[in-house]
XYZ file of C-alpha atoms in Angstrom:
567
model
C 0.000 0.000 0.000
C 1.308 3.294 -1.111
C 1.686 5.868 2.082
C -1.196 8.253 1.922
C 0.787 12.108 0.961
C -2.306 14.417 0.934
C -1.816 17.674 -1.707
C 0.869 19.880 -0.059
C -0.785 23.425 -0.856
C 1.123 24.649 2.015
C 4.461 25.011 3.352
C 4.740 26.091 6.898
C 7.969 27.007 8.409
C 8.441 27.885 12.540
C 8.959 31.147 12.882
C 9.504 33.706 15.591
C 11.498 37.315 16.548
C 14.517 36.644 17.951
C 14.111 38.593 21.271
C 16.606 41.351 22.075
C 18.700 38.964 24.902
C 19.270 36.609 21.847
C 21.924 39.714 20.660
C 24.873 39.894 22.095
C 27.410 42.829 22.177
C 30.376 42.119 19.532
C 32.481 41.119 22.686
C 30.192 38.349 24.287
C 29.815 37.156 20.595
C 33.373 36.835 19.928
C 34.147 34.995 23.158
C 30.824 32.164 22.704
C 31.463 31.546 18.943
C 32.581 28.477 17.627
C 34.676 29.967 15.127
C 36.342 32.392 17.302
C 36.596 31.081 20.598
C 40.192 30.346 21.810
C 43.597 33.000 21.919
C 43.217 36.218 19.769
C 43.661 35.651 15.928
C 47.466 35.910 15.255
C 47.880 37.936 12.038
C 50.554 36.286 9.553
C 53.936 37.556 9.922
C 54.843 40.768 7.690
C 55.417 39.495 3.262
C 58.892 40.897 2.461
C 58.869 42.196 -1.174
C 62.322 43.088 -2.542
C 61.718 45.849 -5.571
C 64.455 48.334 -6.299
C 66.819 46.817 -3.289
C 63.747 48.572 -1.283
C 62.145 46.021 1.815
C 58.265 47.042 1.750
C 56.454 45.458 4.984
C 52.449 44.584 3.675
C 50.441 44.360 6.980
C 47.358 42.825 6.960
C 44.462 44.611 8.482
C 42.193 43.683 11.094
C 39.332 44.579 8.881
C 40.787 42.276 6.314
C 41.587 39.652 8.302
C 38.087 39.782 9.689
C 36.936 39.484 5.323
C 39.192 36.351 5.171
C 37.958 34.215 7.562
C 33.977 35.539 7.116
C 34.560 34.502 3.033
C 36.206 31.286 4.281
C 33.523 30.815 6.508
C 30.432 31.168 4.186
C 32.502 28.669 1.840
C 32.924 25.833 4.668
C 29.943 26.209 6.389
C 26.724 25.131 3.793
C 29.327 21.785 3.608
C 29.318 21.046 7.770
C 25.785 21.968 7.725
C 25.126 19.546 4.741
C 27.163 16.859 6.322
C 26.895 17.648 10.022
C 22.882 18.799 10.125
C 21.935 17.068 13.585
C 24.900 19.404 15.214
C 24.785 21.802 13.639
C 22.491 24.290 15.562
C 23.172 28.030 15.186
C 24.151 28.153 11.844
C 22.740 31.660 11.140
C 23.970 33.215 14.173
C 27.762 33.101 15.872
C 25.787 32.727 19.424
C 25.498 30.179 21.155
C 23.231 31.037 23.366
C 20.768 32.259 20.023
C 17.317 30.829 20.260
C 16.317 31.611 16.553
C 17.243 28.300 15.112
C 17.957 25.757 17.402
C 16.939 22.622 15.295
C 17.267 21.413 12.023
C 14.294 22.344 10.250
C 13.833 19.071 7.861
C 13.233 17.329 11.221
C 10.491 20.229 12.921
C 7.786 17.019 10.805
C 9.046 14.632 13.998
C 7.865 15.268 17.419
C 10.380 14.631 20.114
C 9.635 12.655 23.130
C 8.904 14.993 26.039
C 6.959 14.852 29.367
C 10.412 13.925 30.976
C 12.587 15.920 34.027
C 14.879 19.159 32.535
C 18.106 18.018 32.165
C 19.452 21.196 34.115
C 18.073 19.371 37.367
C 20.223 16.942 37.212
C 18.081 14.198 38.463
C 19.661 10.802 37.891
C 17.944 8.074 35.812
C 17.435 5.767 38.374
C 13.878 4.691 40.303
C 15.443 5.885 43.779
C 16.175 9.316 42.164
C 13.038 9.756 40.807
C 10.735 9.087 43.633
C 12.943 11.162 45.958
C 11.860 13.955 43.980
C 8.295 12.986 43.433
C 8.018 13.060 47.261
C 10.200 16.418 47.756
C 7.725 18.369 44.942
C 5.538 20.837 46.623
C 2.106 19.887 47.887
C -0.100 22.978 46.597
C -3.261 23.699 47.294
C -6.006 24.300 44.550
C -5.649 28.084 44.641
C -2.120 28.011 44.799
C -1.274 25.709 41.955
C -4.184 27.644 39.968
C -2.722 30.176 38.152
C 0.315 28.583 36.758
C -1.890 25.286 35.558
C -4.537 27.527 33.594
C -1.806 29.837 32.229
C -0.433 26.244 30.939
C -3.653 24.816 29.741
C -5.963 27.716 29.308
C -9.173 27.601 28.190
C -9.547 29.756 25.329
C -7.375 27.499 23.338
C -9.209 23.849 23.577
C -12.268 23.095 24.710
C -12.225 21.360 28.386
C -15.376 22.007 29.808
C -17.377 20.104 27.707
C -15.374 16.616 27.767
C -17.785 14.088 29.715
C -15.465 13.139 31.819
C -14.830 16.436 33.852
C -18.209 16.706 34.301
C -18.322 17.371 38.423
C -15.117 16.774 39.184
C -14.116 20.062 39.870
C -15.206 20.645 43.662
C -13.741 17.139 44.060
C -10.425 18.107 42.665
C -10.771 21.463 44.952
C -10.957 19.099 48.078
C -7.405 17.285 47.502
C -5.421 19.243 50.277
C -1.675 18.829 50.917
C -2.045 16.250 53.716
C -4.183 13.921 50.681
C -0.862 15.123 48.099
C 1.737 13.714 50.853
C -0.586 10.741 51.059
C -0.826 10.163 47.327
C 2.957 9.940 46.134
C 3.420 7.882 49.628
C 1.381 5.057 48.779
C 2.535 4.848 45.133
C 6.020 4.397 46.721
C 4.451 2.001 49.459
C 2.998 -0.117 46.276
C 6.433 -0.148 44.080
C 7.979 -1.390 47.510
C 5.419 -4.171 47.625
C 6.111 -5.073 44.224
C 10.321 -5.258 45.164
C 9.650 -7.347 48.185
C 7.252 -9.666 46.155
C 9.781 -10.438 44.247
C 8.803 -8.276 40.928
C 10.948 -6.939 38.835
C 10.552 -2.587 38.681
C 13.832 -2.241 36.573
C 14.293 -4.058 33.122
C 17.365 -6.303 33.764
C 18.771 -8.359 30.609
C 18.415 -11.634 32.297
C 14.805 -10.900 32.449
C 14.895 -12.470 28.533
C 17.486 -14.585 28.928
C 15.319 -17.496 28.570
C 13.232 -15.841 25.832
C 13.854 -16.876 22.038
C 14.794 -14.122 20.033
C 11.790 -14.239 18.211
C 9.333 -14.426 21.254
C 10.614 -10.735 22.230
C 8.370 -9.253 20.017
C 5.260 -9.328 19.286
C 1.274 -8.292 19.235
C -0.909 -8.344 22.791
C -4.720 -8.198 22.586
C -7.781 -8.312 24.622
C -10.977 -9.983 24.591
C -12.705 -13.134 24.972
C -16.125 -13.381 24.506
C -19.550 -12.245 22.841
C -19.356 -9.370 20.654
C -15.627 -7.956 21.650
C -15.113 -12.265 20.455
C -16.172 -11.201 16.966
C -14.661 -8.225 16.436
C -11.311 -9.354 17.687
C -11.699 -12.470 14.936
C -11.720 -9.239 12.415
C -8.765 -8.282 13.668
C -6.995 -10.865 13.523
C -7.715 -11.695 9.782
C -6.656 -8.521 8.646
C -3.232 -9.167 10.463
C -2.377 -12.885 9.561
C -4.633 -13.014 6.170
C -4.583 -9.507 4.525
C -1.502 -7.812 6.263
C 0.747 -11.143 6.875
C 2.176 -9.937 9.868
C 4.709 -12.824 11.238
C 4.796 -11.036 14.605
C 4.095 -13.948 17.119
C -0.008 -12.750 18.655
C -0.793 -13.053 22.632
C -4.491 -12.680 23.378
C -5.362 -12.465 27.057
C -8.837 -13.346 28.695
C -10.231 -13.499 32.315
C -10.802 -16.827 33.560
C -14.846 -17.137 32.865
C -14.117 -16.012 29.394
C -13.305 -18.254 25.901
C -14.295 -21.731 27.531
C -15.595 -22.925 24.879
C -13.041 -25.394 23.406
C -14.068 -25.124 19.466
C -13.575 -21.252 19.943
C -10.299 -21.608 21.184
C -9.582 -24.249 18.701
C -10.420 -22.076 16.180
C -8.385 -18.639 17.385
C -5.102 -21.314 17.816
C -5.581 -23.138 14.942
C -6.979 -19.941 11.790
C -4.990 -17.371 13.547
C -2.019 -18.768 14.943
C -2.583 -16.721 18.633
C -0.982 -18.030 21.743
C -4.442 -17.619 24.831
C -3.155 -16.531 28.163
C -5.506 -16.610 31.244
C -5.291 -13.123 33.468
C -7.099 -12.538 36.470
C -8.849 -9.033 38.064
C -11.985 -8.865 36.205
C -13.962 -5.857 37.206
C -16.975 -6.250 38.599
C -19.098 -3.174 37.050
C -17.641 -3.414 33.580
C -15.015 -1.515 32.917
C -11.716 -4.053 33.078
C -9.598 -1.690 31.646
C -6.434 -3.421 34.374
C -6.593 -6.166 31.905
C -3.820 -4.375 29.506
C -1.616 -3.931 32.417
C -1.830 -7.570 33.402
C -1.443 -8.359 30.391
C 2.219 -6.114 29.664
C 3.626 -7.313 32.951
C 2.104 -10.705 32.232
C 3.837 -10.994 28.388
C 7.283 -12.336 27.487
C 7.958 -9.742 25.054
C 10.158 -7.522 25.514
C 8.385 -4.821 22.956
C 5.199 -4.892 21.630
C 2.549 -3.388 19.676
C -1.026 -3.465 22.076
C -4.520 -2.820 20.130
C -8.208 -2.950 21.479
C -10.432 -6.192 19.981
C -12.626 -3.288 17.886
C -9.073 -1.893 16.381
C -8.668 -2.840 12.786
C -5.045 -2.763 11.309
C -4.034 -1.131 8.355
C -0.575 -2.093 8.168
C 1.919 -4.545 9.370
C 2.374 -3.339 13.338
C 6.301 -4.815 12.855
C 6.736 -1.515 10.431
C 6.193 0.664 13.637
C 8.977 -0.853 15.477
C 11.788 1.018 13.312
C 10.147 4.397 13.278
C 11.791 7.271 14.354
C 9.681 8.228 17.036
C 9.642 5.054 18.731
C 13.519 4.617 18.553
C 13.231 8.110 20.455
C 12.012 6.709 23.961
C 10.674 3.178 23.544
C 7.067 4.129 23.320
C 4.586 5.791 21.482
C 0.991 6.896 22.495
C -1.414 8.100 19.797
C -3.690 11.672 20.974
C -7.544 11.544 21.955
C -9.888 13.826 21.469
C -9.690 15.785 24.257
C -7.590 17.929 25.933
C -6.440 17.917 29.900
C -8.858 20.292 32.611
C -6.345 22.783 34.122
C -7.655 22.084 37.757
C -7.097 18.264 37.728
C -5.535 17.478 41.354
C -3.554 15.311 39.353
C -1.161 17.540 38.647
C -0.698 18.997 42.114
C -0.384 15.039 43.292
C 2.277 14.208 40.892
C 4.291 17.573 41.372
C 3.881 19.277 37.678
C 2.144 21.878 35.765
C -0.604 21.303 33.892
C 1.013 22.331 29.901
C -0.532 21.783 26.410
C 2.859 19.619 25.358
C 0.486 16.612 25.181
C -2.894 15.397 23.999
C -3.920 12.919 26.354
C -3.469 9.486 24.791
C -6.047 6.868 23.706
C -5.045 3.439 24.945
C -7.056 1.736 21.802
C -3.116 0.861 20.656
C 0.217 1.934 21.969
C 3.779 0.841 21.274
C 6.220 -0.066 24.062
C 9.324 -1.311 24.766
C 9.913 -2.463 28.377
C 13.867 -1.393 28.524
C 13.038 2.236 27.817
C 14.210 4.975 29.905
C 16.790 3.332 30.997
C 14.967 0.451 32.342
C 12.435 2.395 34.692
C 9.532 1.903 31.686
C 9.142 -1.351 33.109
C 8.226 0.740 36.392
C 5.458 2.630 34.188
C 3.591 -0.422 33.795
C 3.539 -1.321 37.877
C 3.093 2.327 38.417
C -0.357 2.480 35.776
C -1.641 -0.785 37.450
C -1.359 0.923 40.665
C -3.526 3.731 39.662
C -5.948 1.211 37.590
C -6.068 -1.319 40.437
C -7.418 2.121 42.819
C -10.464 3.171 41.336
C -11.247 4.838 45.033
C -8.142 7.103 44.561
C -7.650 8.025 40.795
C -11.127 7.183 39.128
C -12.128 10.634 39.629
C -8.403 11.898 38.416
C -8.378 9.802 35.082
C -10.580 8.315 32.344
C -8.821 4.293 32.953
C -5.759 3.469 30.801
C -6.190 6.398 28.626
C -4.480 8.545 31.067
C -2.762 5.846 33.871
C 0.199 5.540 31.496
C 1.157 8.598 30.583
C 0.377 10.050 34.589
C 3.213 7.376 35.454
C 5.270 9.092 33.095
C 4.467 12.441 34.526
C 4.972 11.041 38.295
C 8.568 9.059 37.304
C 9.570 12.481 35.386
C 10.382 10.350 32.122
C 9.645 11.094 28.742
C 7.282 9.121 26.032
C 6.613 10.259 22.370
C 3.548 11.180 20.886
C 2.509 9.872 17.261
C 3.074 12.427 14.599
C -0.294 13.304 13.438
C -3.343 13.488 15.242
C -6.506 11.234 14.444
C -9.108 11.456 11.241
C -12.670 11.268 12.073
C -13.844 8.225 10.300
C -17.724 7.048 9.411
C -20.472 7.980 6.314
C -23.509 9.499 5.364
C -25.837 8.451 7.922
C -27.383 8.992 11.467
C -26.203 6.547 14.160
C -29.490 4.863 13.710
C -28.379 3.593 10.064
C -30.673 5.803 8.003
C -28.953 8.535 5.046
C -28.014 11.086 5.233
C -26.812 14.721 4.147
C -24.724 15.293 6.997
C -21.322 12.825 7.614
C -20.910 11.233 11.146
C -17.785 10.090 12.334
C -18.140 7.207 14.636
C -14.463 5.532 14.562
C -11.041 6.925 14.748
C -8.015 7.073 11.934
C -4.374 7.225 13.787
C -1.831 7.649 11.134
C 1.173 5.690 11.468
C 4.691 6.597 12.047
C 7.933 8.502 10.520
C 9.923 5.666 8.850
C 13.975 6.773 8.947
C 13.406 7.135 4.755
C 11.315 9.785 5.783
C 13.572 11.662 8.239
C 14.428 14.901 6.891
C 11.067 15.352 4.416
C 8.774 17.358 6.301
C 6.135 16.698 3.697
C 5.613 13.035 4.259
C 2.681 12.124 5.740
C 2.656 8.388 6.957
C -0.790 6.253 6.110
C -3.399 5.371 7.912
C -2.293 2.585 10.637
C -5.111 1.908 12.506
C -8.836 1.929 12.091
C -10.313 1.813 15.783
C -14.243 1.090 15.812
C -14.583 3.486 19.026
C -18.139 4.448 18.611
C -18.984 2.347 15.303
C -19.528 -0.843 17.561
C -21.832 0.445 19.851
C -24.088 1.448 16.954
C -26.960 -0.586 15.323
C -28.625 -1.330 11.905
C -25.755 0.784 9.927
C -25.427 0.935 6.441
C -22.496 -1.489 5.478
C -21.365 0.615 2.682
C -21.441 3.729 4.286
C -19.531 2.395 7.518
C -16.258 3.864 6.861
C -16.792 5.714 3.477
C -15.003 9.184 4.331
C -12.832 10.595 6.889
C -12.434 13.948 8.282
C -9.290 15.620 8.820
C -7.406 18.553 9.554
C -5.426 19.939 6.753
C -2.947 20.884 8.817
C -2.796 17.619 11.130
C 0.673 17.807 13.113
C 0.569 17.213 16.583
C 2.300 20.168 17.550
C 0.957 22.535 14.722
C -0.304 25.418 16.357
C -3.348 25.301 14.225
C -4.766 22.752 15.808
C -6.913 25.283 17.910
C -8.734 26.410 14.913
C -10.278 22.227 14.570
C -12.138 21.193 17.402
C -12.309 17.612 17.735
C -15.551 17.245 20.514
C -18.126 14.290 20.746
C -21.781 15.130 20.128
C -22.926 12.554 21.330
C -23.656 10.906 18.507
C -20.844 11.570 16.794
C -17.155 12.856 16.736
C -17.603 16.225 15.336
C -14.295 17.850 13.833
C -14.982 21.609 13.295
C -13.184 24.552 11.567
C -13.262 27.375 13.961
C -13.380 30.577 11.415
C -13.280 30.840 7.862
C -11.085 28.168 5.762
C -7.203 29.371 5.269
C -6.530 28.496 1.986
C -6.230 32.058 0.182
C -8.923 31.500 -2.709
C -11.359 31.642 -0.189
C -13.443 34.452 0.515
C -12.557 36.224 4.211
C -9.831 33.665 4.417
C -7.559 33.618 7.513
C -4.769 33.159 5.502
C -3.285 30.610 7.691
C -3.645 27.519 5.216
C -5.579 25.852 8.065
C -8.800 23.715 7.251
C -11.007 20.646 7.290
C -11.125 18.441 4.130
C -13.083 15.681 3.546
C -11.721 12.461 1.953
C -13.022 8.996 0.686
C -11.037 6.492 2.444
C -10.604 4.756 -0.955
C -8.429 7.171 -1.726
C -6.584 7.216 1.010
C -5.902 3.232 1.442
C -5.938 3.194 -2.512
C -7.428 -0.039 -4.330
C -5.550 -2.307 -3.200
C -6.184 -5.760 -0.673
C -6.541 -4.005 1.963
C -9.367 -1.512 0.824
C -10.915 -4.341 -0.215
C -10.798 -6.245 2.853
C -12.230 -3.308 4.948
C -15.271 -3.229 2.406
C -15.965 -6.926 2.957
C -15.787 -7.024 6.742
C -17.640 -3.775 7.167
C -20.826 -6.228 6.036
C -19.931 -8.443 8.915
C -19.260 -5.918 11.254
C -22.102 -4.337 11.107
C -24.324 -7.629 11.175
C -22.334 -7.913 14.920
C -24.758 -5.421 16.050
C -27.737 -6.316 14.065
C -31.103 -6.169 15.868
């Protein structure tokens, strides 16, 4: 499948005004820049001529000395850039301390990993160092921590308000005083020390795989066992072994009253070559989202690739392994919809400011590699199941594994990478009842895949769709087969950092998910455009998968798919 590039109309460029402590005084320049730092230039020694038995002495000036080496410069340097681009990072200024270019700009496409401790702190990589300062943050009041979290996430950016989930939580976020902050980062310590004296693992050793094949240590993990997640996850796993041919070895996990039935099991072993594992800590109103984390600590591999039962594949998951942004931090977390409430205690709790660096991730797949961060992402996983496992405690301060793993992040200081682009609203023509319709409904999600290292330095690649996850689409009944996923709705510009964004706003109707241009199209052959370039298009997914096996797979199981929910 050819990698969806959608027409580049516009080039965008960071830019900003250098401010006026980014100029130095010709003395503080000459003493920081590369070129000149060191003892005073020595001028050559004096050219003897001999003409007419008279000595003339030619002295060269410092004005032409100062020509010399700025000619000899703008010769050499286009070469070290060229050859030397991820060093070289003042190239347009002799300052080092300039902050007008400080990257190179055919890599600005590639988010870095972030969410991590400032390196000036000086905090060591190690689990002891990193809960020493969890526990010597500040515990803040509501009022206190106020102003610096909304400054960080304010609200006339993205839309907070109206996300379900922070419906009412704000007088119980008020209530969490310092004594409850103390409390907080003391029992997540108390747990990881239960873990250690259990004899669990917190810190990815080597010998942890020493037993492991080489290629059992990486692989696929799913979820789901039974009824209607059964069915879908059978989708699933067709497109993978029959359509996309993955080889990765597949792990499918189940609580214990779940896929009993030996001709089911038969069937999963024997058509999609899956290896069942049993997990316990079923939930008992529903909501088992502490499966996955069973299920990572549970696993063999070493890395893996997780998705939900109702999240299609697009591509071979073993592609996303040498991206650039995994190779970055060890994982990668693709955005949700929404965007984090400035007054969440959770910040307070785990001793940071609320910032718009993130989008808060959506757990429906996620790419990991347990000896990340030095070995402490092996720690994020305990750390997640202790908030998942404590409903009492953080089920007013998160939405389940959609915010668990990257809060353990947050609490360990460490960094994690964000996909590149953020999701497509997927669906068709008609109402969430199955009749047509004139207006488009997105029920399901698009996340674009990742940067492959062929793609490094060309900001204008845009990687194809990866993943096709049936959020909304498989609660919905009697829909149209052919309009199930027909179109998708996009961003034009669809970065995850692109400042832009704001003018989109991604929100959930209920009914739908609703992707709105805020203002007038960008594009400049519009009438009152904004100028910007920013927009909404439309797209039919044909075109973006192109005609190929698997656009034609994803028309035949959209008939069975939607028969799942048939009345």
């Amino acid at each position: 499948m050819a990698p969806f590039t959608p027409p580049v109309l516009y080039t965008r460029l960071p830019t900003s005004t250098p401010s006026p402590s980014s100029f130095t005084s010709p003395s503080s320049s000459r003493s920081s820049s590369p070129f000149l730092r060191g003892s005073p230039i020595e001028y050559p020694n004096p050219l003897i001529s001999m003409t007419s038995n008279k000595v003339k002495r030619y002295r060269i000036k410092p004005i032409q000395a100062f020509l010399i080496i700025s000619i000899f410069a703008l010769i050499t340097l286009p070469l070290t850039f060229h050859y030397r681009r991820e060093q070289v990072s003042s190239y347009l200024y002799f300052s080092s301390g300039s902050q007008y270019i400080t990257i190179d700009l055919s890599t600005s496409h590639i988010p870095h990993a972030s969410g991590g401790l400032s390196e000036h702190l000086k905090i060591p990589l190690t689990l002891e160092a990193r809960l020493h300062y969890l526990l010597s943050r500040p515990a803040l009041y509501q009022w206190e921590a106020e102003l610096p979290n909304r400054h960080g996430c304010p609200f006339y950016t993205f839309s907070r308000n109206t996300y379900f989930f922070h419906d009412g939580k704000p007088e119980q976020w008020e209530k969490i005083d310092p004594s409850e902050i103390r409390r907080y980062r003391s029992k997540i310590v108390d747990y990881l020390r239960t873990v250690e004296r259990e004899g669990g693992k917190l810190v990815w050793d080597d010998e942890m795989e020493k037993h492991v094949p080489v290629e059992d240590r990486k692989g696929i993990i799913m979820t789901g066992g039974e009824g209607k997640t059964l069915a879908r996850l059978k989708i699933s796993l067709n497109m993978l072994r029959n359509v996309l041919h993955t080889t990765l070895p597949i792990e499918v996990y189940h609580f214990p009253d779940e896929l009993q039935d030996q001709v089911a099991r038969a069937e999963l072993i024997d058509e999609y070559d899956v290896r069942l594992k049993e997990v316990g800590g079923k939930s008992p109103n529903g909501k088992s989202w502490n499966i996955k984390n069973s299920a990572f600590l549970a696993s063999n591999f070493t890395e893996f690739v997780y998705m939900d039962s109702d999240n299609i594949p697009l591509i071979d998951p073993r592609t996303l392994f040498d991206s650039i942004e995994y190779k970055q931090s060890g994982s990668v977390f693709w955005a949700d919809l929404n965007k984090d409430h400035p007054d969440n205690a959770i910040f307070r709790i785990l001793g940071k400011t609320c910032t718009d660096d993130h989008w808060p991730a959506e757990a429906g797949q996620l790419l990991f590699d347990k000896r990340g961060n030095n070995g402490l992402n092996l720690a994020i996983l305990h750390l997640s199941n202790h908030m998942m496992t404590n409903p009492d405690m953080y089920g007013f301060l998160s939405y389940g594994d959609k915010d668990t793993f990257r809060f353990s992040f947050y609490a360990l200081g460490l960094p994690y990478q964000q996909a590149p682009k953020i999701f497509a609203t997927t669906g068709g023509y008609q109402t969430q009842g199955g009749d047509s319709s004139l207006d488009f409904c997105g029920h399901s999600m698009i996340q674009w895949g990742l940067t492959p290292l062929s793609a490094k330095h060309d900001p204008t690649y845009h990687p194809p769709p990866a993943f096709l996850h049936t959020i909304l689409a498989k609660h919905r009944q009697n829909l149209q087969p052919s309009k199930l996923f027909s179109h998708i709705r996009r961003p034009r510009l669809d970065g995850i950092s692109e400042p832009l964004l704001v003018r989109t706003l991604y929100e959930f109707t209920g009914d739908c998910f609703a992707l709105t241009l805020k203002g007038p199209d960008g594009a400049p052959d519009i009438e009152n455009s904004m100028g910007d370039g920013q927009g909404v298009d439309m797209y039919n997914l044909k075109d973006i998968l192109g005609n190929g096996e698997v656009w034609k797979e994803v028309e035949r199981l959209s008939e069975g798919f939607a028969k799942i929910n048939q009345n």
